[in-house]
Amino acid sequence: MKKYFKILLCLVIIGLVAVLSVNYYVTSSTKKYINYSLKKFPKNDVGIIFGAGINGDQPSKYLKDRLDAGISLYKAKRINKILLSGDNGRDEYDELTVMKNYCFRNGVDTTKIFVDYAGFDTYSTMYRAKHIFKIKKATLISQEYHLNRAIYIGQKLGIKSVGYSANNGEYHGYKYVCFREYLSRFKSFFDVLRNREPRFLGNPIDINGASNYSKEDKR
């Protein structure tokens, strides 16, 4: 029994070291690309906003702050277009319509809004940004805990990525999502390593072409 316990303990220690090592590598290699202020912020053609939950027809606190940050960048002419990426896989849960409506109501030209309807996770969003929307450079907009992973994935997939922190005040469950991010970064490291292909791809939508924003959606 002691023998098996020692083997299990060794495996746990090896796993823990692997997770911590990958996290250190991801965060240390990307932290210099995270920005916190509009002052001297580099201009990019495209800003990518990641979905983060909704409450009925309103964005969650996490998502609202991401949208507000992206809209601020747009109005300050630090980005020219916005790619919204999220989950609308169920009729009763449609992040994208909420995100689109929020941007429209807050003054973003709908011809400058592009929509990724299959951004079910960060890796899928960045993979589709590269292969479906043909994006080569982007500003990634999210809370700080998430940006290291998003930038890492983007750069490894061939998108020159910088991040803009959407942190604004306190968030419910922030300590939990920061803890969970350790495992998410670890998973993303292997997603990149094996070049995982998302479940949904579809036809190309050139970010330099016409917007795929649908004016028929409810506002």
JSON list of C-alpha atoms in Angstrom, two decimals:
[
{"chain": "A", "resi": 1, "resn": "MET", "atom": "CA", "xyz": [0.00, 0.00, 0.00]},
{"chain": "A", "resi": 2, "resn": "LYS", "atom": "CA", "xyz": [2.84, 2.41, 0.85]},
{"chain": "A", "resi": 3, "resn": "LYS", "atom": "CA", "xyz": [4.42, 1.68, -2.52]},
{"chain": "A", "resi": 4, "resn": "TYR", "atom": "CA", "xyz": [1.30, 2.76, -4.42]},
{"chain": "A", "resi": 5, "resn": "PHE", "atom": "CA", "xyz": [0.91, 5.82, -2.21]},
{"chain": "A", "resi": 6, "resn": "LYS", "atom": "CA", "xyz": [4.48, 6.90, -3.04]},
{"chain": "A", "resi": 7, "resn": "ILE", "atom": "CA", "xyz": [3.85, 6.40, -6.76]},
{"chain": "A", "resi": 8, "resn": "LEU", "atom": "CA", "xyz": [0.65, 8.45, -6.54]},
{"chain": "A", "resi": 9, "resn": "LEU", "atom": "CA", "xyz": [2.44, 11.17, -4.57]},
{"chain": "A", "resi": 10, "resn": "CYS", "atom": "CA", "xyz": [5.23, 11.31, -7.17]},
{"chain": "A", "resi": 11, "resn": "LEU", "atom": "CA", "xyz": [2.69, 11.62, -9.98]},
{"chain": "A", "resi": 12, "resn": "VAL", "atom": "CA", "xyz": [0.88, 14.43, -8.16]},
{"chain": "A", "resi": 13, "resn": "ILE", "atom": "CA", "xyz": [4.15, 16.30, -7.59]},
{"chain": "A", "resi": 14, "resn": "ILE", "atom": "CA", "xyz": [5.19, 15.85, -11.24]},
{"chain": "A", "resi": 15, "resn": "GLY", "atom": "CA", "xyz": [1.78, 17.09, -12.40]},
{"chain": "A", "resi": 16, "resn": "LEU", "atom": "CA", "xyz": [1.91, 20.10, -10.10]},
{"chain": "A", "resi": 17, "resn": "VAL", "atom": "CA", "xyz": [5.41, 21.03, -11.27]},
{"chain": "A", "resi": 18, "resn": "ALA", "atom": "CA", "xyz": [4.29, 20.70, -14.90]},
{"chain": "A", "resi": 19, "resn": "VAL", "atom": "CA", "xyz": [1.27, 22.95, -14.38]},
{"chain": "A", "resi": 20, "resn": "LEU", "atom": "CA", "xyz": [3.29, 25.60, -12.54]},
{"chain": "A", "resi": 21, "resn": "SER", "atom": "CA", "xyz": [6.11, 25.49, -15.11]},
{"chain": "A", "resi": 22, "resn": "VAL", "atom": "CA", "xyz": [3.75, 25.95, -18.05]},
{"chain": "A", "resi": 23, "resn": "ASN", "atom": "CA", "xyz": [1.98, 28.80, -16.25]},
{"chain": "A", "resi": 24, "resn": "TYR", "atom": "CA", "xyz": [5.25, 30.56, -15.54]},
{"chain": "A", "resi": 25, "resn": "TYR", "atom": "CA", "xyz": [6.29, 30.20, -19.17]},
{"chain": "A", "resi": 26, "resn": "VAL", "atom": "CA", "xyz": [2.98, 31.51, -20.53]},
{"chain": "A", "resi": 27, "resn": "THR", "atom": "CA", "xyz": [2.71, 34.48, -18.16]},
{"chain": "A", "resi": 28, "resn": "SER", "atom": "CA", "xyz": [6.38, 35.52, -18.29]},
{"chain": "A", "resi": 29, "resn": "SER", "atom": "CA", "xyz": [6.45, 35.42, -22.10]},
{"chain": "A", "resi": 30, "resn": "THR", "atom": "CA", "xyz": [3.30, 37.53, -22.52]},
{"chain": "A", "resi": 31, "resn": "LYS", "atom": "CA", "xyz": [3.06, 39.99, -19.61]},
{"chain": "A", "resi": 32, "resn": "LYS", "atom": "CA", "xyz": [4.98, 42.70, -21.48]},
{"chain": "A", "resi": 33, "resn": "TYR", "atom": "CA", "xyz": [2.23, 42.77, -24.12]},
{"chain": "A", "resi": 34, "resn": "ILE", "atom": "CA", "xyz": [-0.55, 43.68, -21.65]},
{"chain": "A", "resi": 35, "resn": "ASN", "atom": "CA", "xyz": [-1.55, 47.36, -21.53]},
{"chain": "A", "resi": 36, "resn": "TYR", "atom": "CA", "xyz": [-3.61, 49.15, -18.88]},
{"chain": "A", "resi": 37, "resn": "SER", "atom": "CA", "xyz": [-4.05, 52.66, -20.25]},
{"chain": "A", "resi": 38, "resn": "LEU", "atom": "CA", "xyz": [-5.14, 54.30, -23.49]},
{"chain": "A", "resi": 39, "resn": "LYS", "atom": "CA", "xyz": [-2.12, 56.59, -23.30]},
{"chain": "A", "resi": 40, "resn": "LYS", "atom": "CA", "xyz": [0.53, 55.51, -25.80]},
{"chain": "A", "resi": 41, "resn": "PHE", "atom": "CA", "xyz": [-1.51, 52.39, -26.56]},
{"chain": "A", "resi": 42, "resn": "PRO", "atom": "CA", "xyz": [-0.48, 50.91, -29.92]},
{"chain": "A", "resi": 43, "resn": "LYS", "atom": "CA", "xyz": [-3.01, 51.24, -32.73]},
{"chain": "A", "resi": 44, "resn": "ASN", "atom": "CA", "xyz": [-4.39, 48.08, -34.31]},
{"chain": "A", "resi": 45, "resn": "ASP", "atom": "CA", "xyz": [-6.94, 47.57, -37.03]},
{"chain": "A", "resi": 46, "resn": "VAL", "atom": "CA", "xyz": [-8.87, 44.90, -35.11]},
{"chain": "A", "resi": 47, "resn": "GLY", "atom": "CA", "xyz": [-9.89, 44.47, -31.48]},
{"chain": "A", "resi": 48, "resn": "ILE", "atom": "CA", "xyz": [-11.17, 41.07, -30.33]},
{"chain": "A", "resi": 49, "resn": "ILE", "atom": "CA", "xyz": [-13.67, 40.97, -27.45]},
{"chain": "A", "resi": 50, "resn": "PHE", "atom": "CA", "xyz": [-14.25, 37.59, -25.81]},
{"chain": "A", "resi": 51, "resn": "GLY", "atom": "CA", "xyz": [-17.64, 36.49, -24.48]},
{"chain": "A", "resi": 52, "resn": "ALA", "atom": "CA", "xyz": [-17.98, 36.24, -20.70]},
{"chain": "A", "resi": 53, "resn": "GLY", "atom": "CA", "xyz": [-21.55, 35.41, -19.77]},
{"chain": "A", "resi": 54, "resn": "ILE", "atom": "CA", "xyz": [-24.91, 37.17, -19.90]},
{"chain": "A", "resi": 55, "resn": "ASN", "atom": "CA", "xyz": [-27.84, 37.77, -17.58]},
{"chain": "A", "resi": 56, "resn": "GLY", "atom": "CA", "xyz": [-30.91, 37.51, -19.77]},
{"chain": "A", "resi": 57, "resn": "ASP", "atom": "CA", "xyz": [-30.48, 40.20, -22.41]},
{"chain": "A", "resi": 58, "resn": "GLN", "atom": "CA", "xyz": [-27.76, 42.06, -20.50]},
{"chain": "A", "resi": 59, "resn": "PRO", "atom": "CA", "xyz": [-24.01, 41.40, -20.33]},
{"chain": "A", "resi": 60, "resn": "SER", "atom": "CA", "xyz": [-22.48, 40.13, -17.10]},
{"chain": "A", "resi": 61, "resn": "LYS", "atom": "CA", "xyz": [-20.14, 42.43, -15.17]},
{"chain": "A", "resi": 62, "resn": "TYR", "atom": "CA", "xyz": [-17.15, 40.67, -16.77]},
{"chain": "A", "resi": 63, "resn": "LEU", "atom": "CA", "xyz": [-18.58, 41.04, -20.27]},
{"chain": "A", "resi": 64, "resn": "LYS", "atom": "CA", "xyz": [-19.83, 44.61, -19.82]},
{"chain": "A", "resi": 65, "resn": "ASP", "atom": "CA", "xyz": [-16.37, 45.77, -18.80]},
{"chain": "A", "resi": 66, "resn": "ARG", "atom": "CA", "xyz": [-14.83, 44.01, -21.80]},
{"chain": "A", "resi": 67, "resn": "LEU", "atom": "CA", "xyz": [-17.34, 45.65, -24.13]},
{"chain": "A", "resi": 68, "resn": "ASP", "atom": "CA", "xyz": [-16.84, 49.07, -22.52]},
{"chain": "A", "resi": 69, "resn": "ALA", "atom": "CA", "xyz": [-13.06, 48.71, -22.88]},
{"chain": "A", "resi": 70, "resn": "GLY", "atom": "CA", "xyz": [-13.39, 47.75, -26.54]},
{"chain": "A", "resi": 71, "resn": "ILE", "atom": "CA", "xyz": [-15.78, 50.62, -27.24]},
{"chain": "A", "resi": 72, "resn": "SER", "atom": "CA", "xyz": [-13.35, 53.04, -25.54]},
{"chain": "A", "resi": 73, "resn": "LEU", "atom": "CA", "xyz": [-10.54, 51.79, -27.77]},
{"chain": "A", "resi": 74, "resn": "TYR", "atom": "CA", "xyz": [-12.77, 52.20, -30.82]},
{"chain": "A", "resi": 75, "resn": "LYS", "atom": "CA", "xyz": [-13.84, 55.73, -29.92]},
{"chain": "A", "resi": 76, "resn": "ALA", "atom": "CA", "xyz": [-10.22, 56.67, -29.16]},
{"chain": "A", "resi": 77, "resn": "LYS", "atom": "CA", "xyz": [-9.31, 55.36, -32.64]},
{"chain": "A", "resi": 78, "resn": "ARG", "atom": "CA", "xyz": [-6.94, 52.76, -31.20]},
{"chain": "A", "resi": 79, "resn": "ILE", "atom": "CA", "xyz": [-8.86, 50.10, -33.12]},
{"chain": "A", "resi": 80, "resn": "ASN", "atom": "CA", "xyz": [-10.92, 50.44, -36.30]},
{"chain": "A", "resi": 81, "resn": "LYS", "atom": "CA", "xyz": [-12.98, 47.24, -36.16]},
{"chain": "A", "resi": 82, "resn": "ILE", "atom": "CA", "xyz": [-14.33, 44.97, -33.46]},
{"chain": "A", "resi": 83, "resn": "LEU", "atom": "CA", "xyz": [-14.57, 41.19, -33.65]},
{"chain": "A", "resi": 84, "resn": "LEU", "atom": "CA", "xyz": [-17.08, 39.85, -31.12]},
{"chain": "A", "resi": 85, "resn": "SER", "atom": "CA", "xyz": [-16.58, 36.21, -30.23]},
{"chain": "A", "resi": 86, "resn": "GLY", "atom": "CA", "xyz": [-18.77, 34.15, -27.94]},
{"chain": "A", "resi": 87, "resn": "ASP", "atom": "CA", "xyz": [-21.32, 31.40, -27.46]},
{"chain": "A", "resi": 88, "resn": "ASN", "atom": "CA", "xyz": [-24.72, 31.39, -29.13]},
{"chain": "A", "resi": 89, "resn": "GLY", "atom": "CA", "xyz": [-25.02, 27.62, -29.34]},
{"chain": "A", "resi": 90, "resn": "ARG", "atom": "CA", "xyz": [-28.46, 27.57, -27.66]},
{"chain": "A", "resi": 91, "resn": "ASP", "atom": "CA", "xyz": [-31.63, 29.59, -28.29]},
{"chain": "A", "resi": 92, "resn": "GLU", "atom": "CA", "xyz": [-31.90, 30.44, -24.60]},
{"chain": "A", "resi": 93, "resn": "TYR", "atom": "CA", "xyz": [-28.28, 31.58, -24.35]},
{"chain": "A", "resi": 94, "resn": "ASP", "atom": "CA", "xyz": [-27.06, 34.01, -27.01]},
{"chain": "A", "resi": 95, "resn": "GLU", "atom": "CA", "xyz": [-24.01, 36.00, -26.00]},
{"chain": "A", "resi": 96, "resn": "LEU", "atom": "CA", "xyz": [-23.46, 37.40, -29.48]},
{"chain": "A", "resi": 97, "resn": "THR", "atom": "CA", "xyz": [-26.80, 39.18, -29.85]},
{"chain": "A", "resi": 98, "resn": "VAL", "atom": "CA", "xyz": [-26.31, 40.79, -26.43]},
{"chain": "A", "resi": 99, "resn": "MET", "atom": "CA", "xyz": [-22.78, 41.86, -27.36]},
{"chain": "A", "resi": 100, "resn": "LYS", "atom": "CA", "xyz": [-23.83, 43.19, -30.77]},
{"chain": "A", "resi": 101, "resn": "ASN", "atom": "CA", "xyz": [-26.75, 45.15, -29.34]},
{"chain": "A", "resi": 102, "resn": "TYR", "atom": "CA", "xyz": [-24.59, 46.66, -26.61]},
{"chain": "A", "resi": 103, "resn": "CYS", "atom": "CA", "xyz": [-21.98, 47.88, -29.11]},
{"chain": "A", "resi": 104, "resn": "PHE", "atom": "CA", "xyz": [-24.67, 49.28, -31.41]},
{"chain": "A", "resi": 105, "resn": "ARG", "atom": "CA", "xyz": [-26.42, 51.13, -28.57]},
{"chain": "A", "resi": 106, "resn": "ASN", "atom": "CA", "xyz": [-23.11, 52.62, -27.49]},
{"chain": "A", "resi": 107, "resn": "GLY", "atom": "CA", "xyz": [-22.21, 54.15, -30.81]},
{"chain": "A", "resi": 108, "resn": "VAL", "atom": "CA", "xyz": [-20.17, 51.56, -32.72]},
{"chain": "A", "resi": 109, "resn": "ASP", "atom": "CA", "xyz": [-20.79, 51.65, -36.47]},
{"chain": "A", "resi": 110, "resn": "THR", "atom": "CA", "xyz": [-22.31, 48.27, -37.38]},
{"chain": "A", "resi": 111, "resn": "THR", "atom": "CA", "xyz": [-20.18, 48.13, -40.53]},
{"chain": "A", "resi": 112, "resn": "LYS", "atom": "CA", "xyz": [-17.17, 47.94, -38.19]},
{"chain": "A", "resi": 113, "resn": "ILE", "atom": "CA", "xyz": [-18.54, 45.02, -36.14]},
{"chain": "A", "resi": 114, "resn": "PHE", "atom": "CA", "xyz": [-17.68, 41.44, -37.11]},
{"chain": "A", "resi": 115, "resn": "VAL", "atom": "CA", "xyz": [-19.18, 38.44, -35.34]},
{"chain": "A", "resi": 116, "resn": "ASP", "atom": "CA", "xyz": [-17.68, 35.03, -34.60]},
{"chain": "A", "resi": 117, "resn": "TYR", "atom": "CA", "xyz": [-20.63, 32.77, -33.83]},
{"chain": "A", "resi": 118, "resn": "ALA", "atom": "CA", "xyz": [-18.48, 29.80, -32.84]},
{"chain": "A", "resi": 119, "resn": "GLY", "atom": "CA", "xyz": [-16.00, 31.25, -30.34]},
{"chain": "A", "resi": 120, "resn": "PHE", "atom": "CA", "xyz": [-16.82, 28.62, -27.75]},
{"chain": "A", "resi": 121, "resn": "ASP", "atom": "CA", "xyz": [-13.45, 28.97, -26.00]},
{"chain": "A", "resi": 122, "resn": "THR", "atom": "CA", "xyz": [-10.38, 31.18, -26.22]},
{"chain": "A", "resi": 123, "resn": "TYR", "atom": "CA", "xyz": [-8.43, 28.78, -28.40]},
{"chain": "A", "resi": 124, "resn": "SER", "atom": "CA", "xyz": [-11.34, 28.47, -30.87]},
{"chain": "A", "resi": 125, "resn": "THR", "atom": "CA", "xyz": [-11.69, 32.26, -30.98]},
{"chain": "A", "resi": 126, "resn": "MET", "atom": "CA", "xyz": [-8.03, 32.81, -31.81]},
{"chain": "A", "resi": 127, "resn": "TYR", "atom": "CA", "xyz": [-7.84, 29.88, -34.26]},
{"chain": "A", "resi": 128, "resn": "ARG", "atom": "CA", "xyz": [-10.90, 31.15, -36.11]},
{"chain": "A", "resi": 129, "resn": "ALA", "atom": "CA", "xyz": [-9.58, 34.72, -36.02]},
{"chain": "A", "resi": 130, "resn": "LYS", "atom": "CA", "xyz": [-6.53, 33.46, -37.91]},
{"chain": "A", "resi": 131, "resn": "HIS", "atom": "CA", "xyz": [-8.12, 30.98, -40.30]},
{"chain": "A", "resi": 132, "resn": "ILE", "atom": "CA", "xyz": [-11.66, 32.31, -40.83]},
{"chain": "A", "resi": 133, "resn": "PHE", "atom": "CA", "xyz": [-11.28, 36.07, -40.42]},
{"chain": "A", "resi": 134, "resn": "LYS", "atom": "CA", "xyz": [-7.70, 36.19, -41.78]},
{"chain": "A", "resi": 135, "resn": "ILE", "atom": "CA", "xyz": [-6.47, 38.42, -38.95]},
{"chain": "A", "resi": 136, "resn": "LYS", "atom": "CA", "xyz": [-2.71, 38.98, -38.70]},
{"chain": "A", "resi": 137, "resn": "LYS", "atom": "CA", "xyz": [-2.59, 41.57, -35.89]},
{"chain": "A", "resi": 138, "resn": "ALA", "atom": "CA", "xyz": [-5.05, 42.21, -33.08]},
{"chain": "A", "resi": 139, "resn": "THR", "atom": "CA", "xyz": [-5.72, 43.89, -29.76]},
{"chain": "A", "resi": 140, "resn": "LEU", "atom": "CA", "xyz": [-7.22, 41.36, -27.35]},
{"chain": "A", "resi": 141, "resn": "ILE", "atom": "CA", "xyz": [-9.67, 42.79, -24.83]},
{"chain": "A", "resi": 142, "resn": "SER", "atom": "CA", "xyz": [-10.40, 40.95, -21.59]},
{"chain": "A", "resi": 143, "resn": "GLN", "atom": "CA", "xyz": [-9.71, 40.94, -17.86]},
{"chain": "A", "resi": 144, "resn": "GLU", "atom": "CA", "xyz": [-6.09, 40.67, -16.84]},
{"chain": "A", "resi": 145, "resn": "TYR", "atom": "CA", "xyz": [-6.34, 37.08, -15.55]},
{"chain": "A", "resi": 146, "resn": "HIS", "atom": "CA", "xyz": [-7.30, 35.91, -19.06]},
{"chain": "A", "resi": 147, "resn": "LEU", "atom": "CA", "xyz": [-5.04, 38.01, -21.25]},
{"chain": "A", "resi": 148, "resn": "ASN", "atom": "CA", "xyz": [-1.81, 36.02, -20.80]},
{"chain": "A", "resi": 149, "resn": "ARG", "atom": "CA", "xyz": [-3.47, 32.91, -22.20]},
{"chain": "A", "resi": 150, "resn": "ALA", "atom": "CA", "xyz": [-5.22, 34.74, -25.04]},
{"chain": "A", "resi": 151, "resn": "ILE", "atom": "CA", "xyz": [-2.03, 36.52, -26.11]},
{"chain": "A", "resi": 152, "resn": "TYR", "atom": "CA", "xyz": [-0.01, 33.31, -25.90]},
{"chain": "A", "resi": 153, "resn": "ILE", "atom": "CA", "xyz": [-2.46, 31.42, -28.09]},
{"chain": "A", "resi": 154, "resn": "GLY", "atom": "CA", "xyz": [-2.71, 34.27, -30.58]},
{"chain": "A", "resi": 155, "resn": "GLN", "atom": "CA", "xyz": [1.03, 34.65, -30.99]},
{"chain": "A", "resi": 156, "resn": "LYS", "atom": "CA", "xyz": [1.59, 30.91, -31.32]},
{"chain": "A", "resi": 157, "resn": "LEU", "atom": "CA", "xyz": [-1.10, 30.73, -34.02]},
{"chain": "A", "resi": 158, "resn": "GLY", "atom": "CA", "xyz": [0.52, 33.54, -35.97]},
{"chain": "A", "resi": 159, "resn": "ILE", "atom": "CA", "xyz": [-1.47, 36.60, -34.85]},
{"chain": "A", "resi": 160, "resn": "LYS", "atom": "CA", "xyz": [0.68, 39.45, -33.59]},
{"chain": "A", "resi": 161, "resn": "SER", "atom": "CA", "xyz": [-1.24, 40.09, -30.36]},
{"chain": "A", "resi": 162, "resn": "VAL", "atom": "CA", "xyz": [-1.30, 42.71, -27.64]},
{"chain": "A", "resi": 163, "resn": "GLY", "atom": "CA", "xyz": [-3.73, 42.86, -24.73]},
{"chain": "A", "resi": 164, "resn": "TYR", "atom": "CA", "xyz": [-5.82, 45.62, -23.17]},
{"chain": "A", "resi": 165, "resn": "SER", "atom": "CA", "xyz": [-6.97, 45.06, -19.60]},
{"chain": "A", "resi": 166, "resn": "ALA", "atom": "CA", "xyz": [-10.70, 45.50, -19.04]},
{"chain": "A", "resi": 167, "resn": "ASN", "atom": "CA", "xyz": [-10.43, 45.26, -15.24]},
{"chain": "A", "resi": 168, "resn": "ASN", "atom": "CA", "xyz": [-12.76, 47.78, -13.62]},
{"chain": "A", "resi": 169, "resn": "GLY", "atom": "CA", "xyz": [-13.60, 47.34, -9.95]},
{"chain": "A", "resi": 170, "resn": "GLU", "atom": "CA", "xyz": [-14.36, 44.06, -8.20]},
{"chain": "A", "resi": 171, "resn": "TYR", "atom": "CA", "xyz": [-15.73, 40.85, -9.75]},
{"chain": "A", "resi": 172, "resn": "HIS", "atom": "CA", "xyz": [-17.77, 38.07, -8.21]},
{"chain": "A", "resi": 173, "resn": "GLY", "atom": "CA", "xyz": [-15.69, 34.89, -8.10]},
{"chain": "A", "resi": 174, "resn": "TYR", "atom": "CA", "xyz": [-12.51, 36.57, -9.36]},
{"chain": "A", "resi": 175, "resn": "LYS", "atom": "CA", "xyz": [-10.24, 34.51, -7.11]},
{"chain": "A", "resi": 176, "resn": "TYR", "atom": "CA", "xyz": [-11.85, 31.34, -8.43]},
{"chain": "A", "resi": 177, "resn": "VAL", "atom": "CA", "xyz": [-11.43, 32.26, -12.11]},
{"chain": "A", "resi": 178, "resn": "CYS", "atom": "CA", "xyz": [-7.79, 33.20, -11.44]},
{"chain": "A", "resi": 179, "resn": "PHE", "atom": "CA", "xyz": [-7.23, 29.78, -9.86]},
{"chain": "A", "resi": 180, "resn": "ARG", "atom": "CA", "xyz": [-9.03, 28.00, -12.70]},
{"chain": "A", "resi": 181, "resn": "GLU", "atom": "CA", "xyz": [-6.85, 29.87, -15.18]},
{"chain": "A", "resi": 182, "resn": "TYR", "atom": "CA", "xyz": [-3.84, 27.79, -14.07]},
{"chain": "A", "resi": 183, "resn": "LEU", "atom": "CA", "xyz": [-5.47, 24.71, -15.58]},
{"chain": "A", "resi": 184, "resn": "SER", "atom": "CA", "xyz": [-6.77, 26.63, -18.61]},
{"chain": "A", "resi": 185, "resn": "ARG", "atom": "CA", "xyz": [-3.27, 27.84, -19.46]},
{"chain": "A", "resi": 186, "resn": "PHE", "atom": "CA", "xyz": [-1.95, 24.31, -19.08]},
{"chain": "A", "resi": 187, "resn": "LYS", "atom": "CA", "xyz": [-4.62, 22.98, -21.47]},
{"chain": "A", "resi": 188, "resn": "SER", "atom": "CA", "xyz": [-3.98, 25.77, -23.97]},
{"chain": "A", "resi": 189, "resn": "PHE", "atom": "CA", "xyz": [-0.28, 24.93, -24.03]},
{"chain": "A", "resi": 190, "resn": "PHE", "atom": "CA", "xyz": [-1.15, 21.46, -25.34]},
{"chain": "A", "resi": 191, "resn": "ASP", "atom": "CA", "xyz": [-3.89, 22.77, -27.65]},
{"chain": "A", "resi": 192, "resn": "VAL", "atom": "CA", "xyz": [-1.21, 24.85, -29.35]},
{"chain": "A", "resi": 193, "resn": "LEU", "atom": "CA", "xyz": [1.29, 22.00, -29.28]},
{"chain": "A", "resi": 194, "resn": "ARG", "atom": "CA", "xyz": [-1.04, 19.64, -31.15]},
{"chain": "A", "resi": 195, "resn": "ASN", "atom": "CA", "xyz": [-2.57, 22.40, -33.31]},
{"chain": "A", "resi": 196, "resn": "ARG", "atom": "CA", "xyz": [-6.09, 21.51, -32.22]},
{"chain": "A", "resi": 197, "resn": "GLU", "atom": "CA", "xyz": [-8.74, 22.31, -34.78]},
{"chain": "A", "resi": 198, "resn": "PRO", "atom": "CA", "xyz": [-12.00, 23.78, -33.42]},
{"chain": "A", "resi": 199, "resn": "ARG", "atom": "CA", "xyz": [-15.22, 21.85, -33.83]},
{"chain": "A", "resi": 200, "resn": "PHE", "atom": "CA", "xyz": [-16.68, 24.50, -36.16]},
{"chain": "A", "resi": 201, "resn": "LEU", "atom": "CA", "xyz": [-14.83, 26.35, -38.91]},
{"chain": "A", "resi": 202, "resn": "GLY", "atom": "CA", "xyz": [-16.94, 27.36, -41.92]},
{"chain": "A", "resi": 203, "resn": "ASN", "atom": "CA", "xyz": [-16.34, 29.71, -44.83]},
{"chain": "A", "resi": 204, "resn": "PRO", "atom": "CA", "xyz": [-13.79, 32.53, -44.64]},
{"chain": "A", "resi": 205, "resn": "ILE", "atom": "CA", "xyz": [-14.97, 36.00, -43.61]},
{"chain": "A", "resi": 206, "resn": "ASP", "atom": "CA", "xyz": [-12.30, 38.51, -44.55]},
{"chain": "A", "resi": 207, "resn": "ILE", "atom": "CA", "xyz": [-11.89, 41.11, -41.79]},
{"chain": "A", "resi": 208, "resn": "ASN", "atom": "CA", "xyz": [-11.05, 43.61, -44.55]},
{"chain": "A", "resi": 209, "resn": "GLY", "atom": "CA", "xyz": [-14.31, 42.87, -46.36]},
{"chain": "A", "resi": 210, "resn": "ALA", "atom": "CA", "xyz": [-17.96, 43.52, -45.59]},
{"chain": "A", "resi": 211, "resn": "SER", "atom": "CA", "xyz": [-19.12, 43.06, -42.00]},
{"chain": "A", "resi": 212, "resn": "ASN", "atom": "CA", "xyz": [-21.21, 39.99, -41.19]},
{"chain": "A", "resi": 213, "resn": "TYR", "atom": "CA", "xyz": [-23.26, 41.98, -38.65]},
{"chain": "A", "resi": 214, "resn": "SER", "atom": "CA", "xyz": [-26.93, 41.19, -39.24]},
{"chain": "A", "resi": 215, "resn": "LYS", "atom": "CA", "xyz": [-29.23, 44.19, -38.97]},
{"chain": "A", "resi": 216, "resn": "GLU", "atom": "CA", "xyz": [-32.22, 41.86, -38.65]},
{"chain": "A", "resi": 217, "resn": "ASP", "atom": "CA", "xyz": [-31.23, 40.76, -35.14]},
{"chain": "A", "resi": 218, "resn": "LYS", "atom": "CA", "xyz": [-33.18, 42.33, -32.29]},
{"chain": "A", "resi": 219, "resn": "ARG", "atom": "CA", "xyz": [-31.76, 45.48, -30.75]}
]
